[in-house]
Short mmCIF file of C-alpha atoms in Angstrom, two decimals:
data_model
loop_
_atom_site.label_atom_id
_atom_site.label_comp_id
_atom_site.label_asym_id
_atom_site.label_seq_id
_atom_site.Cartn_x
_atom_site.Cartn_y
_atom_site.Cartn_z
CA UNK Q 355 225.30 10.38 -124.20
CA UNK Q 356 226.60 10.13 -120.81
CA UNK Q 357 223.20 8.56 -119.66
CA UNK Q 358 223.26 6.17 -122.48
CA UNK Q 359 226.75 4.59 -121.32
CA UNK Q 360 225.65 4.59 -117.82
CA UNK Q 361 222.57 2.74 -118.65
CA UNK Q 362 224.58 0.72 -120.68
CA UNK Q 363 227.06 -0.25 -117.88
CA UNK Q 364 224.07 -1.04 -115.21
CA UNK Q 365 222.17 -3.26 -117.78
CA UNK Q 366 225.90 -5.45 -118.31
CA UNK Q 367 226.21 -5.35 -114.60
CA UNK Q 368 223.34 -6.90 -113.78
CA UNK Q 369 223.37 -9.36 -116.86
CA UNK Q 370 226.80 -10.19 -115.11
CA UNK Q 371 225.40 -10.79 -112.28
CA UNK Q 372 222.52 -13.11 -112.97
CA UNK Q 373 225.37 -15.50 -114.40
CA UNK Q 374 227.18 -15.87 -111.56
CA UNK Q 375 224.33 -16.50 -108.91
CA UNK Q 376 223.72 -20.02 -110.44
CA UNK Q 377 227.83 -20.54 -110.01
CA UNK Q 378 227.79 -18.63 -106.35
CA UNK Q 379 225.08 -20.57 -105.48
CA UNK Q 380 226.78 -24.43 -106.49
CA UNK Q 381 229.95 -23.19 -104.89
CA UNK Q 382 228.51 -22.50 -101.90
CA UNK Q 383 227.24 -26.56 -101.67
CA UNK Q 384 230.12 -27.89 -102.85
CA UNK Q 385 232.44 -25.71 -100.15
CA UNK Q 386 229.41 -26.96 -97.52
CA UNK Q 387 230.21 -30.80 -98.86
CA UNK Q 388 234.24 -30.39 -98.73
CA UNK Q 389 233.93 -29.08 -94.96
CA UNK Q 390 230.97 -32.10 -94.25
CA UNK Q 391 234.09 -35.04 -95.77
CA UNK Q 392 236.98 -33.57 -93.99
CA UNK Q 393 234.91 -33.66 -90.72
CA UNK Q 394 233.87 -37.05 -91.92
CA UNK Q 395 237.33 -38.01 -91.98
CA UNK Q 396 238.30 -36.15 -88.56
CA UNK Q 397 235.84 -37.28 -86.41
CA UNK Q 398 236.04 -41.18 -85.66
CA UNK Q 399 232.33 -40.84 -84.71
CA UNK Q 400 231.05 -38.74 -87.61
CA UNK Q 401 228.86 -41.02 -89.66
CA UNK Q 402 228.81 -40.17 -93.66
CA UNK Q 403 226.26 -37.22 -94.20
CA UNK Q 404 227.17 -36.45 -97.95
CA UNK Q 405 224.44 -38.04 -99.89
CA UNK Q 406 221.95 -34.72 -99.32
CA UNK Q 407 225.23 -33.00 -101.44
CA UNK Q 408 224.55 -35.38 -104.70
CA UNK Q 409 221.82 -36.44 -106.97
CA UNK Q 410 220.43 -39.47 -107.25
CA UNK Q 411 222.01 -40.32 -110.64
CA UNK Q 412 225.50 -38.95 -109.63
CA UNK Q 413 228.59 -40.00 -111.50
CA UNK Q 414 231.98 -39.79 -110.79
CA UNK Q 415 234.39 -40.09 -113.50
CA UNK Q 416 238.53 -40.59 -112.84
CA UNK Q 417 241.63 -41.57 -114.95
CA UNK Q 418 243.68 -43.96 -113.08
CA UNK Q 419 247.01 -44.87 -115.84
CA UNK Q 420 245.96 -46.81 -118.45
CA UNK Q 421 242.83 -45.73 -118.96
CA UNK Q 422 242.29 -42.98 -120.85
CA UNK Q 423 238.40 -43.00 -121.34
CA UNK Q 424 238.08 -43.15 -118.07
CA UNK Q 425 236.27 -44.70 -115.12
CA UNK Q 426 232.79 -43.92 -113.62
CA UNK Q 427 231.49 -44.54 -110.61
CA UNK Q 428 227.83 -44.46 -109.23
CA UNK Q 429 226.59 -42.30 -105.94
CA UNK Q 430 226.56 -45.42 -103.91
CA UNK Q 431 229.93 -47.47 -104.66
CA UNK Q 432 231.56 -43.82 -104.37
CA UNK Q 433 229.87 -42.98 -100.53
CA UNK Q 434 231.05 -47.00 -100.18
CA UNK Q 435 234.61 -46.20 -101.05
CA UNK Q 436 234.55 -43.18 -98.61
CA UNK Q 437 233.76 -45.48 -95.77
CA UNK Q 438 235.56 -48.16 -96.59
CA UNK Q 439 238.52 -45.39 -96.68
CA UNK Q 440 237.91 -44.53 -93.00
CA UNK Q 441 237.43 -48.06 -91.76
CA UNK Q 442 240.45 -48.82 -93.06
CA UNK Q 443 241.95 -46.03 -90.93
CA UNK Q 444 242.89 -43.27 -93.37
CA UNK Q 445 242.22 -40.22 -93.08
CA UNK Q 446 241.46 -37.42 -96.47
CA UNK Q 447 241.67 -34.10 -95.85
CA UNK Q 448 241.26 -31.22 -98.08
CA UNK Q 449 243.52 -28.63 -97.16
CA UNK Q 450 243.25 -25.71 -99.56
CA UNK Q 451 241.24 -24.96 -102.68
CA UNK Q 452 241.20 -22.13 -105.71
CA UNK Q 453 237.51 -22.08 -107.43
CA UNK Q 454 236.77 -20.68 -110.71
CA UNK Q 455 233.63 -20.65 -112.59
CA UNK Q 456 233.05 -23.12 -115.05
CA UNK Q 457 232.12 -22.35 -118.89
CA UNK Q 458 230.05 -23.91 -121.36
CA UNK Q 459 231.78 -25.50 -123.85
CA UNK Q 460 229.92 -24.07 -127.01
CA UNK Q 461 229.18 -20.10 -125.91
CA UNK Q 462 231.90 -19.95 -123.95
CA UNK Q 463 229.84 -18.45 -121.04
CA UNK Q 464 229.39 -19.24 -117.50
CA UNK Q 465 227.65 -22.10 -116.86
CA UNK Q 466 226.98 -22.67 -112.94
CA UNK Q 467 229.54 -25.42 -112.98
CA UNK Q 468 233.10 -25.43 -111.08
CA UNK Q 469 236.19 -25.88 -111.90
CA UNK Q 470 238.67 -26.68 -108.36
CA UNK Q 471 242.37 -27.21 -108.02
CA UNK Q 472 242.85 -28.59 -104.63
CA UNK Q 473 246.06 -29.49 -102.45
CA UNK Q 474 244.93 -32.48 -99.79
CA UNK Q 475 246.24 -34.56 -97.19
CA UNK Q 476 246.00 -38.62 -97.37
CA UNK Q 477 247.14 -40.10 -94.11
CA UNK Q 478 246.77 -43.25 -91.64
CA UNK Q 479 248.19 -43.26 -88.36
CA UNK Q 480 251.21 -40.65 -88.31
CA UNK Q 481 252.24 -41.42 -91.94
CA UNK Q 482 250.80 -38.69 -95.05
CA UNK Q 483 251.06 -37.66 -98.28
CA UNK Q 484 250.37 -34.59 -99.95
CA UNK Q 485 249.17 -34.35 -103.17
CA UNK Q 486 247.35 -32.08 -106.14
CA UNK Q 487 244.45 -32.27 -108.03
CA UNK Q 488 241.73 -31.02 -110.42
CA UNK Q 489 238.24 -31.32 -110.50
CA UNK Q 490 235.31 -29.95 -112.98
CA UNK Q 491 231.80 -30.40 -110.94
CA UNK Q 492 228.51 -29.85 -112.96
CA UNK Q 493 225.27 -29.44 -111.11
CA UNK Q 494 221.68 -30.18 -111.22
CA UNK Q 495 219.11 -28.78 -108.80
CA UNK Q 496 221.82 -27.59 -106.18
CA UNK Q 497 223.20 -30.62 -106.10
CA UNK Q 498 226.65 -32.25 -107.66
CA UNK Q 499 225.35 -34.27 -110.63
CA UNK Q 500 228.91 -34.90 -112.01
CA UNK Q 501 232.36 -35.03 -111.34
CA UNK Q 502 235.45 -35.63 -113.17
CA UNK Q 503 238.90 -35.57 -111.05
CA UNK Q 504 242.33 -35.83 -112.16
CA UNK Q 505 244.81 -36.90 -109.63
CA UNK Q 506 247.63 -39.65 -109.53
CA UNK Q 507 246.19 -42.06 -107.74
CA UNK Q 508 249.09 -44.49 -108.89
CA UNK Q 509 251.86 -41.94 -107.10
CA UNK Q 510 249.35 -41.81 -103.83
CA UNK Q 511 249.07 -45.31 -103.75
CA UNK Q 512 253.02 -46.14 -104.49
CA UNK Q 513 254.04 -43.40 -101.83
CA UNK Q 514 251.51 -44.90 -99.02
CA UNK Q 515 252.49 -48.48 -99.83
CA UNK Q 516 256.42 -47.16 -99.17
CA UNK Q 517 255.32 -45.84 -95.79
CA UNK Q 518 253.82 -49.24 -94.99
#
């Protein structure tokens, strides 16, 4: 009997396991593409190296007020918004993060996706604001196929126009 449980246990350890890698392994290049941006932002000189991070078909979806389908965004107008960002002197930084897996939404079992809340830092020159958000990332190939963000973008904006 005892054998039979500690089979048992070994064979849902490993099953366990197998789930996660696929999750491990796409939070391991999204952490590499949050540490590539906030250098991005840091470094005046740093040219934009995120593309590697995303597929070719990548979509980013937000939900600016007043909209509550949604926007999306393609790969390049996104990487275009980044540098437009820096030219224009700001500067994003992601300060701290909490990962969990992500689930599918039918078996309810990991998936490979991620799920971040994330606190970050939006400043230009010596004036910032802080501010929350949530993302759900889905992958394809090791690389960030999709991602849907909620933030308010409207409070960001309204507190960075007061500074001006």
């Amino acid at each position: 009997m005892k054998k039979n449980i500690f089979l048992f246990l070994i064979l849902f350890f490993f099953s366990c396991v197998d789930h996660y890698k696929n999750y491990d392994d796409n939070l391991l290049v999204f952490k590499e593409m949050i540490e590539a941006k906030n250098k991005f932002f840091e470094d005046p000189n740093q040219d934009l190296n995120l593309s590697k991070y995303y597929s070719n078909n990548f979509i980013f979806h937000s939900y600016p007020a007043g909209n509550k389908k949604g926007e999306e965004t393609i790969k390049s107008d996104y990487l275009d918004s980044l540098k437009q960002m820096k030219s224009m002197g700001y500067v994003l930084n992601i300060v701290h993060s909490i990962y969990l897996p992500g689930i599918n939404e039918k078996t309810y079992e990991v998936d490979g996706s991620v799920r971040v809340y994330y606190g970050a830092i939006l400043s230009v020159d010596t004036n910032m604001v802080e501010f929350s958000g949530y993302m759900t990332i889905n992958f394809f190939n090791n690389q960030i196929a999709e991602v849907w963000e909620w933030a308010d973008y409207g409070g960001i904006n309204n507190q960075m126009q007061a500074i001006d």
